[in-house]
mmCIF file of C-alpha atoms in Angstrom:
data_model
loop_
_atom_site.group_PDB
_atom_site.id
_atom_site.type_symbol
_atom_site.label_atom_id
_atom_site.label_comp_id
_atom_site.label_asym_id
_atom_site.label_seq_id
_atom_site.Cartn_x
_atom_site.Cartn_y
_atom_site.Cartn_z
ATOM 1 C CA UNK A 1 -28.853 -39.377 94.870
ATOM 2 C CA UNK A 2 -31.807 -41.582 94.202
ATOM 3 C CA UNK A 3 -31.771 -43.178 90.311
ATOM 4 C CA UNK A 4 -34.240 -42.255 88.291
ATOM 5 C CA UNK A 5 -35.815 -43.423 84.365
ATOM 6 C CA UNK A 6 -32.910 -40.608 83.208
ATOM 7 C CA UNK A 7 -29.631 -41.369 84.975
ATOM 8 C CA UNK A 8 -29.306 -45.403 83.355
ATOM 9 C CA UNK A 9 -25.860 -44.617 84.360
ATOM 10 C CA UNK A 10 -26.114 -44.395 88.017
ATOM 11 C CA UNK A 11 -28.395 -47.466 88.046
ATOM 12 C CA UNK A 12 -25.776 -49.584 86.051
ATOM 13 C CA UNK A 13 -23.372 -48.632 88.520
ATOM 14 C CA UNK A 14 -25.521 -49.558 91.547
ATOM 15 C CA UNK A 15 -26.266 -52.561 89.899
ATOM 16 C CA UNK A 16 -22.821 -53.265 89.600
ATOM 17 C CA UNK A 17 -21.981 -52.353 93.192
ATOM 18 C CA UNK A 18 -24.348 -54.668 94.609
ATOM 19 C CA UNK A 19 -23.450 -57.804 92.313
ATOM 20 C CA UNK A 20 -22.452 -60.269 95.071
ATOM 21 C CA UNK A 21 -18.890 -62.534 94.316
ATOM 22 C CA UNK A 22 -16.146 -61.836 92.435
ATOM 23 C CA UNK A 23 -14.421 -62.246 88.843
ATOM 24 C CA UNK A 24 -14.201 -66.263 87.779
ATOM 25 C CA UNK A 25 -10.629 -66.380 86.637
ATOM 26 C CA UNK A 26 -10.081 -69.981 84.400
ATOM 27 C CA UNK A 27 -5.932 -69.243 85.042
ATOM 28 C CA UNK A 28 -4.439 -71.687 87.476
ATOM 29 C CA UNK A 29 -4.379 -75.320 88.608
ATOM 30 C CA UNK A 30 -8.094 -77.508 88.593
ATOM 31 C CA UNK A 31 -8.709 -80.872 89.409
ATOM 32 C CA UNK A 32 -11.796 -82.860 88.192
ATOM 33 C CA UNK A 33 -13.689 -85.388 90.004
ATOM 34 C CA UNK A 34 -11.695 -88.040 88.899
ATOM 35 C CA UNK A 35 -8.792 -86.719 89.731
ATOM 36 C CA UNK A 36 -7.145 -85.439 86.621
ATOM 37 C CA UNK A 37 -5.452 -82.245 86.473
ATOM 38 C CA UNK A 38 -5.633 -78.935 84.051
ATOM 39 C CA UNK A 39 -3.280 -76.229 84.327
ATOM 40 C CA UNK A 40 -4.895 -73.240 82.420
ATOM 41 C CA UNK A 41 -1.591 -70.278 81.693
ATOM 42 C CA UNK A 42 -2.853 -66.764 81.475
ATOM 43 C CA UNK A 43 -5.367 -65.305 79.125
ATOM 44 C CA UNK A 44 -4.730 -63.201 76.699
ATOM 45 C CA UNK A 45 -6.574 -59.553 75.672
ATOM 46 C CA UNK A 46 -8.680 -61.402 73.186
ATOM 47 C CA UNK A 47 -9.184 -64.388 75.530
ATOM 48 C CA UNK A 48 -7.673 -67.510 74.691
ATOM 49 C CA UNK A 49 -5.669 -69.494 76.370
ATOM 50 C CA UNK A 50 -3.166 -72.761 76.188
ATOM 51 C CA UNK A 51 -2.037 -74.929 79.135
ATOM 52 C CA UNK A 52 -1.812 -78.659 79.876
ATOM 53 C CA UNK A 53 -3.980 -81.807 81.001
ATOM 54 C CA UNK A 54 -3.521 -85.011 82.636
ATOM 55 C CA UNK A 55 -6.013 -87.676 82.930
ATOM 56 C CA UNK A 56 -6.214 -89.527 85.858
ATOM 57 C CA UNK A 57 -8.482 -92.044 83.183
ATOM 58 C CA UNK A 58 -7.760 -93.912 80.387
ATOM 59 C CA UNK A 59 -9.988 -96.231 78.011
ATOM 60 C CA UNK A 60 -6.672 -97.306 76.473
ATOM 61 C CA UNK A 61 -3.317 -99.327 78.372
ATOM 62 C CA UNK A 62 -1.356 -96.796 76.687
ATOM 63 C CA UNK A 63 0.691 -94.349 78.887
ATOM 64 C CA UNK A 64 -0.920 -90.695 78.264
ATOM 65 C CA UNK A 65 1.557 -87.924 78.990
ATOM 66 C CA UNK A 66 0.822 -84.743 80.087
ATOM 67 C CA UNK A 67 -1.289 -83.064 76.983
ATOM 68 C CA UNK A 68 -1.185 -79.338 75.368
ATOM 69 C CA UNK A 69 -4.809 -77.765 75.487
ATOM 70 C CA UNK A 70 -6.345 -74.715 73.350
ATOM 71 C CA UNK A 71 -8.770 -72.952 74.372
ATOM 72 C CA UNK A 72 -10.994 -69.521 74.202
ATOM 73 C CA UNK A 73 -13.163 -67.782 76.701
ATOM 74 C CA UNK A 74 -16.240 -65.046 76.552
ATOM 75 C CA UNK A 75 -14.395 -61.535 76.556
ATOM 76 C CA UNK A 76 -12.353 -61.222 79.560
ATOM 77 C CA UNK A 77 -13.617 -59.081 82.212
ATOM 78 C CA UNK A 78 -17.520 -59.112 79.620
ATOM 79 C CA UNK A 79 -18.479 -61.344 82.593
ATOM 80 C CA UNK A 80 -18.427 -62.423 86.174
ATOM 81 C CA UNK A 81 -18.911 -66.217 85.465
ATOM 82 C CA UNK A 82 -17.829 -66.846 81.408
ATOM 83 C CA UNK A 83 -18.352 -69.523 78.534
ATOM 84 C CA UNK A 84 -15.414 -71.337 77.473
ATOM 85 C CA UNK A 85 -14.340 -73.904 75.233
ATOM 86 C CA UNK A 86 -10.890 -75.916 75.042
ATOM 87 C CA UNK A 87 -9.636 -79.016 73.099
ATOM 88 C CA UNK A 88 -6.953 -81.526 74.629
ATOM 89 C CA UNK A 89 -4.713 -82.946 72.376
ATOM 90 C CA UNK A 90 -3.834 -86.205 74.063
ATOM 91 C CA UNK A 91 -0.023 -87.303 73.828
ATOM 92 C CA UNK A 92 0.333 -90.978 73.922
ATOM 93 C CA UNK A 93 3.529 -93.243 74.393
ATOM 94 C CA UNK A 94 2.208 -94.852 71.419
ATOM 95 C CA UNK A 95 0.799 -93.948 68.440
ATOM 96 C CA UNK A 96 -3.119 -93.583 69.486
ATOM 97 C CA UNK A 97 -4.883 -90.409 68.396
ATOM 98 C CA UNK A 98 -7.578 -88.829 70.411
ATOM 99 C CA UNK A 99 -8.555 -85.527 70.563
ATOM 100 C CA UNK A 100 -11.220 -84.444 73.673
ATOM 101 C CA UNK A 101 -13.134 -80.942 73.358
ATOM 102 C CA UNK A 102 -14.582 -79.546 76.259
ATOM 103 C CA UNK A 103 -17.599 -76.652 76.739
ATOM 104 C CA UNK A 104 -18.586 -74.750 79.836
ATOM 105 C CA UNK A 105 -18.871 -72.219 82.259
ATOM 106 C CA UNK A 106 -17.451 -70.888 85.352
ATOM 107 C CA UNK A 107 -19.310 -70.308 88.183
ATOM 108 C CA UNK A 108 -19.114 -68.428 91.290
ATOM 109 C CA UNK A 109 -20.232 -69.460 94.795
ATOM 110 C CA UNK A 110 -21.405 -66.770 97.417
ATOM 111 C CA UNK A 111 -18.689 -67.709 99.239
ATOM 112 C CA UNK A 112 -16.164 -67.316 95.781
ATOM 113 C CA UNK A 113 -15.395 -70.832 95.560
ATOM 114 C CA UNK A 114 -15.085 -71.229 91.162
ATOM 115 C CA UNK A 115 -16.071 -74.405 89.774
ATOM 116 C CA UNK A 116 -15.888 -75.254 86.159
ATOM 117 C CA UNK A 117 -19.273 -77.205 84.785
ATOM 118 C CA UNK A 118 -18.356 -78.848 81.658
ATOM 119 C CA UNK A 119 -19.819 -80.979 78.737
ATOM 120 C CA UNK A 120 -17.152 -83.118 76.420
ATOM 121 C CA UNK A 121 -16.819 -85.031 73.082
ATOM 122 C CA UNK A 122 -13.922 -87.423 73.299
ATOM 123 C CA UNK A 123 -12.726 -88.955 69.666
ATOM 124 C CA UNK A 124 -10.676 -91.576 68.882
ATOM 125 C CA UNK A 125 -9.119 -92.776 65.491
ATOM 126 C CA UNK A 126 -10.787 -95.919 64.273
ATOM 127 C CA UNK A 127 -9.619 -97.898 61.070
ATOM 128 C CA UNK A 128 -12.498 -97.422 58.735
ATOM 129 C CA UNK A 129 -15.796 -95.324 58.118
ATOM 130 C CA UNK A 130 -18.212 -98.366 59.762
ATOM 131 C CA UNK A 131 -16.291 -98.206 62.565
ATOM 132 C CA UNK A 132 -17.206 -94.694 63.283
ATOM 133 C CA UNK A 133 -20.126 -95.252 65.571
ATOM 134 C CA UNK A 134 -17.740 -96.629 68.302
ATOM 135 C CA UNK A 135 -15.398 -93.237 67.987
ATOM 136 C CA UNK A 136 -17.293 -90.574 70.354
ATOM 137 C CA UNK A 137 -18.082 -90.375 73.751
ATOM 138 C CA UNK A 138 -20.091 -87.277 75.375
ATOM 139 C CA UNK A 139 -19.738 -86.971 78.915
ATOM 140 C CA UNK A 140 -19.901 -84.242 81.969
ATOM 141 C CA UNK A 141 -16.811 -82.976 84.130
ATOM 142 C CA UNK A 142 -16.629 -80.597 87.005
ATOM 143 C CA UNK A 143 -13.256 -78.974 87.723
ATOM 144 C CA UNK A 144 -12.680 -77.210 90.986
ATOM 145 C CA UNK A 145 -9.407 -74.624 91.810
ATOM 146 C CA UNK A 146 -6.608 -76.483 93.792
ATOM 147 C CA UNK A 147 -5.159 -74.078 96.099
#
């Protein structure tokens, strides 16, 4: 049957037939391009999510641990390559305080290789209000699946 102005639905489904790639999935094991590793744990219905992070990269000599993260995507299954948004909350040796927020999206190659483009605020604690200006770094990350 050929679609016409009337039957949206059949169109929609077409449409949906012929989308090339699959589903980005955020669960699992990445690894940035510095080498540091995020675990994200299953989703849940309303889409958020916790796991863990370790940075391969430090501004500070203090040993960072392995680090709980928070995070929230676009409506599960709403879309084949989602928004999302997750906070690290490092875990030092010492008593340091830095929290590092991430924003992005998944994509999906032809091939269905997922890769995570992301944009982050890193803050640290700093003694006083005029030292404030020193606190936040923005920076870019991409995370691929390990296997």
């Amino acid at each position: 049957t050929a679609c016409t102005m009337g039957t949206l639905g059949c169109c929609l489904l077409l449409a949906l037939a012929l989308t090339p790639g699959s589903q980005c999935d955020l669960q699992g094991l990445w690894r940035n391009e510095l080498g540091s590793n995020m675990t994200v744990l299953a989703l849940n219905t309303a889409g958020t999510f916790s796991g863990s992070y370790h940075t391969a990269v430090a501004a500070t000599n203090k040993q960072i641990l392995v680090s709980p993260l928070q995070g929230a995507q676009q409506h599960p299954g709403a879309k084949r390559q989602p928004t999302f948004g997750f906070t690290v909350h490092w875990q030092f040796s010492g008593t340091a305080v830095l929290h590092h927020c991430f924003v992005g999206q998944c994509f999906v190659d032809h091939r269905g290789k997922e890769t995570l483009e992301t944009t982050w605020l890193l803050r640290e604690e700093v003694p006083s209000l005029k030292d404030t200006w020193t606190a936040t770094r923005v920076g870019t990350s991409t995370f691929t699946r390990v296997k």
